[in-house]
């Protein structure tokens, strides 16, 4: 965390070219894999990090709001994400929070808050594309990329070539893997995550069973009328699938708008839940069909 790197590997380059940010961002956009850039303020008394990433970044637990998304990285877009210790220094205007840094007001997108104290609690993250940066050391953080089998050495080589082709002359300053940093957020939030997963499965279990019980009358009428069990089963499953799709659309849209940095995690979690949902559905339907007709009528 102190290094500001959360990916599977990171490399620090010293770039002495004046105003290199535009060329750095252009180089990152040319990469086919996920990469982030961090640069810290040269003032050791300040805990300020300038940030840019082309696709994904670490998933921070947020007390409020959201982390950056790629569309935020535009010139003159004065936005920031702050740690929970800095919330007391914010001002509210027109329904939005603002943080003042060097005489400029930055709109606060979100507030980082882990369960325990971390160095991130006192940091402010600024949109790199909107700043004039006097520092010359940039940390390039490499994140996992789906459907890509490129090793880190290849990705680092491609980035270096891109930086040079865009007029920069980077000097390899230092680098290494970031195993401990990358797992730190998971360790801090594992207890709440476990509680959330249990609560989610309990909610699915109770909701699904209640929904099935509400179908008893309809199933009873169909059975009395001589409908085949396969037709009844298909009808129940079809309606359950429609409800599932509708819930995905509504919750997915909400997540993408309010918490876009968590959308990939939401997508994975939802499909894990679907497996559990259909197991519960199958058991409930089996019990429903095994119930005597007289019991169902009651």
Coordinates of C-alpha atoms in Angstrom, one line a residue:
X1 CA 0.0 0.0 0.0
X2 CA 2.8 2.4 0.9
X3 CA 4.3 1.9 -2.6
X4 CA 0.9 2.6 -4.2
X5 CA 1.0 -0.6 -6.2
X6 CA -1.7 -3.2 -6.1
X7 CA -1.2 -5.3 -9.2
X8 CA 0.7 -8.5 -9.8
X9 CA 3.9 -6.5 -10.6
X10 CA 5.2 -3.0 -10.8
X11 CA 8.0 -1.1 -12.4
X12 CA 9.3 2.4 -11.5
X13 CA 10.7 4.5 -14.3
X14 CA 12.5 7.8 -14.0
X15 CA 11.4 10.1 -16.8
X16 CA 13.3 13.4 -17.0
X17 CA 11.3 14.7 -20.0
X18 CA 9.4 17.9 -19.1
X19 CA 5.6 17.4 -18.9
X20 CA 5.6 13.7 -19.8
X21 CA 2.0 12.9 -18.7
X22 CA 0.3 13.1 -22.1
X23 CA 2.9 10.8 -23.6
X24 CA 2.7 8.4 -20.7
X25 CA -1.1 8.2 -21.0
X26 CA -0.9 7.8 -24.8
X27 CA 1.5 4.9 -24.2
X28 CA -0.8 3.2 -21.7
X29 CA -3.8 3.5 -24.0
X30 CA -1.7 1.7 -26.7
X31 CA -1.4 -1.3 -24.4
X32 CA -3.7 -4.3 -24.9
X33 CA -3.4 -5.2 -21.2
X34 CA -4.4 -3.6 -17.9
X35 CA -2.0 -1.1 -16.6
X36 CA -2.1 1.8 -14.1
X37 CA 0.3 4.7 -13.5
X38 CA 0.9 6.3 -10.1
X39 CA 3.0 9.3 -9.3
X40 CA 3.5 10.7 -5.8
X41 CA 4.0 14.4 -4.8
X42 CA 7.6 15.4 -4.4
X43 CA 6.7 17.1 -1.1
X44 CA 7.3 14.5 1.6
X45 CA 4.9 16.2 3.9
X46 CA 2.0 15.6 1.4
X47 CA 0.2 12.3 0.9
X48 CA -0.8 13.0 -2.7
X49 CA -0.9 10.5 -5.5
X50 CA -1.7 11.3 -9.1
X51 CA -3.3 8.3 -10.8
X52 CA -4.4 7.0 -14.2
X53 CA -5.4 3.6 -15.4
X54 CA -6.5 2.3 -18.8
X55 CA -9.1 -0.3 -17.7
X56 CA -9.2 -1.7 -14.1
X57 CA -7.6 -0.9 -10.8
X58 CA -7.7 -2.3 -7.3
X59 CA -11.1 -2.7 -5.6
X60 CA -11.0 -0.3 -2.6
X61 CA -13.7 -0.6 0.1
X62 CA -15.4 2.7 0.0
X63 CA -17.1 4.4 2.9
X64 CA -19.0 6.6 0.4
X65 CA -19.2 7.1 -3.3
X66 CA -16.9 5.3 -5.8
X67 CA -13.3 5.1 -7.0
X68 CA -12.2 6.5 -10.4
X69 CA -13.3 4.9 -13.7
X70 CA -11.4 5.4 -17.0
X71 CA -13.9 8.0 -18.3
X72 CA -12.9 10.3 -15.4
X73 CA -9.4 10.7 -16.8
X74 CA -10.0 13.8 -18.9
X75 CA -8.1 17.1 -18.9
X76 CA -9.4 19.8 -16.6
X77 CA -11.6 17.3 -14.8
X78 CA -10.8 18.3 -11.2
X79 CA -11.9 15.2 -9.3
X80 CA -10.4 13.2 -6.5
X81 CA -10.8 10.3 -4.2
X82 CA -9.7 10.8 -0.5
X83 CA -9.1 8.6 2.5
X84 CA -11.5 8.7 5.4
X85 CA -9.1 10.8 7.6
X86 CA -9.5 13.7 5.1
X87 CA -13.3 13.8 5.1
X88 CA -13.2 16.4 7.9
X89 CA -11.5 18.8 5.6
X90 CA -14.2 18.6 2.8
X91 CA -16.8 21.2 2.1
X92 CA -20.3 20.5 0.7
X93 CA -21.6 22.6 -2.2
X94 CA -24.7 22.0 -4.3
X95 CA -25.0 18.5 -2.9
X96 CA -21.4 17.5 -3.7
X97 CA -18.3 17.2 -1.5
X98 CA -15.2 19.2 -2.4
X99 CA -11.6 19.0 -1.2
X100 CA -9.3 22.0 -1.5
X101 CA -5.7 21.3 -2.5
X102 CA -3.3 24.1 -3.4
X103 CA -6.2 26.6 -3.8
X104 CA -8.1 24.4 -6.2
X105 CA -11.4 22.7 -5.3
X106 CA -11.6 19.1 -6.3
X107 CA -15.0 17.2 -6.5
X108 CA -14.8 14.2 -4.3
X109 CA -15.9 11.0 -6.1
X110 CA -15.6 8.8 -3.1
X111 CA -14.0 8.2 0.3
X112 CA -11.8 5.2 0.9
X113 CA -12.4 3.4 4.2
X114 CA -11.0 0.1 5.3
X115 CA -12.1 -1.7 8.4
X116 CA -8.7 -1.1 10.0
X117 CA -6.4 1.8 9.8
X118 CA -4.2 1.9 6.7
X119 CA -1.9 4.4 5.0
X120 CA -4.6 5.0 2.4
X121 CA -6.8 6.7 5.0
X122 CA -4.7 9.9 4.7
X123 CA -4.1 9.9 1.0
X124 CA -5.7 12.0 -1.7
X125 CA -5.8 10.6 -5.3
X126 CA -6.0 13.1 -8.1
X127 CA -6.8 12.7 -11.8
X128 CA -3.3 12.7 -13.4
X129 CA -4.5 14.0 -16.7
X130 CA -5.7 17.3 -15.1
X131 CA -2.4 18.1 -13.3
X132 CA 1.0 19.6 -14.0
X133 CA 3.4 17.2 -12.3
X134 CA 6.9 18.2 -11.4
X135 CA 7.9 14.7 -10.2
X136 CA 9.9 12.4 -12.5
X137 CA 9.4 9.0 -11.0
X138 CA 6.3 7.1 -12.2
X139 CA 5.1 3.7 -11.0
X140 CA 3.6 1.5 -13.7
X141 CA 1.4 -1.1 -12.1
X142 CA 0.5 -4.3 -14.1
X143 CA -2.9 -5.9 -13.3
X144 CA -4.3 -9.2 -14.4
X145 CA -5.9 -9.2 -17.8
X146 CA -8.6 -11.6 -18.9
X147 CA -7.9 -13.8 -22.0
X148 CA -4.2 -12.6 -22.1
X149 CA -1.3 -15.0 -21.7
X150 CA 1.4 -12.4 -21.9
X151 CA 4.0 -12.7 -19.1
X152 CA 5.1 -9.7 -17.1
X153 CA 8.4 -9.4 -18.9
X154 CA 6.6 -9.2 -22.3
X155 CA 4.1 -6.6 -21.0
X156 CA 7.0 -4.5 -19.5
X157 CA 8.9 -4.7 -22.8
X158 CA 5.9 -3.6 -24.8
X159 CA 5.3 -0.6 -22.4
X160 CA 8.9 0.4 -22.6
X161 CA 8.9 0.3 -26.4
X162 CA 5.7 2.4 -26.4
X163 CA 7.1 5.0 -24.1
X164 CA 10.2 5.3 -26.2
X165 CA 8.2 5.6 -29.4
X166 CA 6.2 8.5 -27.9
X167 CA 9.3 10.6 -27.3
X168 CA 10.2 9.5 -23.7
X169 CA 13.5 8.1 -22.4
X170 CA 12.6 6.2 -19.3
X171 CA 15.2 4.9 -17.0
X172 CA 14.4 1.8 -15.0
X173 CA 14.5 2.9 -11.4
X174 CA 13.3 -0.2 -9.5
X175 CA 10.6 -2.8 -9.6
X176 CA 9.2 -6.1 -8.3
X177 CA 6.2 -8.1 -7.5
X178 CA 3.6 -6.9 -5.1
X179 CA 2.1 -10.0 -3.6
X180 CA 1.7 -8.6 0.0
X181 CA 0.2 -5.3 -1.3
X182 CA -2.2 -7.0 -3.6
X183 CA -3.8 -9.2 -0.9
X184 CA -3.9 -6.5 1.7
X185 CA -7.4 -5.2 0.8
X186 CA -8.8 -8.8 0.9
X187 CA -7.4 -9.4 4.3
X188 CA -8.9 -6.3 5.8
X189 CA -12.3 -6.9 4.4
X190 CA -12.6 -10.7 4.6
X191 CA -14.8 -10.7 7.7
X192 CA -17.4 -8.3 6.2
X193 CA -17.2 -10.1 2.9
X194 CA -18.0 -13.5 4.6
X195 CA -20.9 -11.9 6.5
X196 CA -22.2 -10.4 3.2
X197 CA -22.0 -13.7 1.3
X198 CA -23.9 -15.6 4.1
X199 CA -26.5 -12.9 4.2
X200 CA -26.8 -13.0 0.4
X201 CA -27.3 -16.8 0.3
X202 CA -29.9 -16.6 3.2
X203 CA -31.8 -13.9 1.3
X204 CA -31.8 -16.0 -1.9
X205 CA -32.9 -19.1 0.0
X206 CA -35.8 -17.5 1.8
X207 CA -36.9 -15.5 -1.2
X208 CA -36.8 -18.5 -3.5
X209 CA -38.7 -20.8 -1.1
X210 CA -41.3 -18.1 -0.5
X211 CA -41.8 -17.6 -4.3
X212 CA -42.2 -21.4 -4.8
X213 CA -44.8 -21.6 -2.0
X214 CA -46.8 -18.8 -3.7
X215 CA -47.0 -20.9 -6.8
X216 CA -48.8 -23.8 -5.0
X217 CA -52.3 -22.7 -6.0
X218 CA -51.3 -22.3 -9.7
X219 CA -49.6 -25.7 -9.6
X220 CA -52.6 -27.3 -7.9
X221 CA -55.0 -26.0 -10.6
X222 CA -52.7 -27.2 -13.4
X223 CA -52.4 -30.7 -11.8
X224 CA -56.1 -31.0 -11.4
X225 CA -56.7 -30.0 -15.0
X226 CA -54.3 -32.8 -16.1
X227 CA -51.3 -30.7 -17.2
X228 CA -48.1 -32.6 -17.6
X229 CA -45.5 -32.2 -14.9
X230 CA -42.9 -31.3 -17.6
X231 CA -45.1 -28.4 -18.8
X232 CA -45.6 -27.1 -15.2
X233 CA -41.9 -27.4 -14.6
X234 CA -41.0 -25.5 -17.8
X235 CA -43.5 -22.8 -16.9
X236 CA -42.0 -22.3 -13.4
X237 CA -38.4 -22.3 -14.6
X238 CA -39.2 -19.9 -17.4
X239 CA -40.9 -17.4 -14.9
X240 CA -38.0 -17.8 -12.5
X241 CA -35.5 -17.1 -15.3
X242 CA -37.4 -13.9 -16.3
X243 CA -37.3 -12.7 -12.7
X244 CA -33.6 -13.4 -12.5
X245 CA -32.9 -11.6 -15.8
X246 CA -35.0 -8.6 -14.6
X247 CA -33.1 -8.5 -11.3
X248 CA -29.7 -8.6 -13.1
X249 CA -30.7 -5.7 -15.4
X250 CA -31.9 -3.5 -12.5
X251 CA -29.1 -4.3 -10.1
X252 CA -26.4 -4.3 -12.9
X253 CA -27.6 -0.8 -14.1
X254 CA -27.6 0.5 -10.5
X255 CA -24.1 -0.9 -9.9
X256 CA -22.7 0.4 -13.2
X257 CA -23.9 3.9 -12.5
X258 CA -23.3 4.3 -8.7
X259 CA -20.4 1.8 -8.2
X260 CA -18.7 1.3 -11.6
X261 CA -15.4 0.2 -10.1
X262 CA -17.2 -2.8 -8.5
X263 CA -19.1 -3.9 -11.7
X264 CA -16.7 -6.8 -12.5
X265 CA -17.0 -8.1 -8.9
X266 CA -20.8 -7.8 -9.1
X267 CA -20.9 -9.7 -12.4
X268 CA -18.9 -12.6 -11.0
X269 CA -20.9 -12.6 -7.7
X270 CA -24.2 -12.6 -9.5
X271 CA -23.4 -15.7 -11.6
X272 CA -22.1 -17.5 -8.5
X273 CA -25.5 -16.8 -6.9
X274 CA -27.3 -18.0 -9.9
X275 CA -25.9 -21.5 -9.4
X276 CA -27.1 -21.5 -5.8
X277 CA -30.5 -20.1 -6.8
X278 CA -31.2 -22.9 -9.3
X279 CA -30.1 -25.6 -6.7
X280 CA -32.7 -24.1 -4.3
X281 CA -35.3 -23.9 -7.1
X282 CA -34.7 -27.6 -8.1
X283 CA -35.1 -28.8 -4.5
X284 CA -38.2 -26.7 -3.9
X285 CA -39.9 -27.9 -7.1
X286 CA -39.1 -31.5 -6.4
X287 CA -40.7 -31.2 -2.9
X288 CA -43.7 -29.4 -4.4
X289 CA -44.3 -32.2 -7.0
X290 CA -43.9 -34.9 -4.3
X291 CA -46.5 -33.2 -2.1
X292 CA -49.9 -35.0 -2.1
X293 CA -52.5 -33.0 -4.1
X294 CA -54.7 -32.8 -1.0
X295 CA -51.9 -31.1 1.0
X296 CA -51.3 -28.7 -1.9
X297 CA -55.0 -27.7 -2.0
X298 CA -55.0 -26.9 1.7

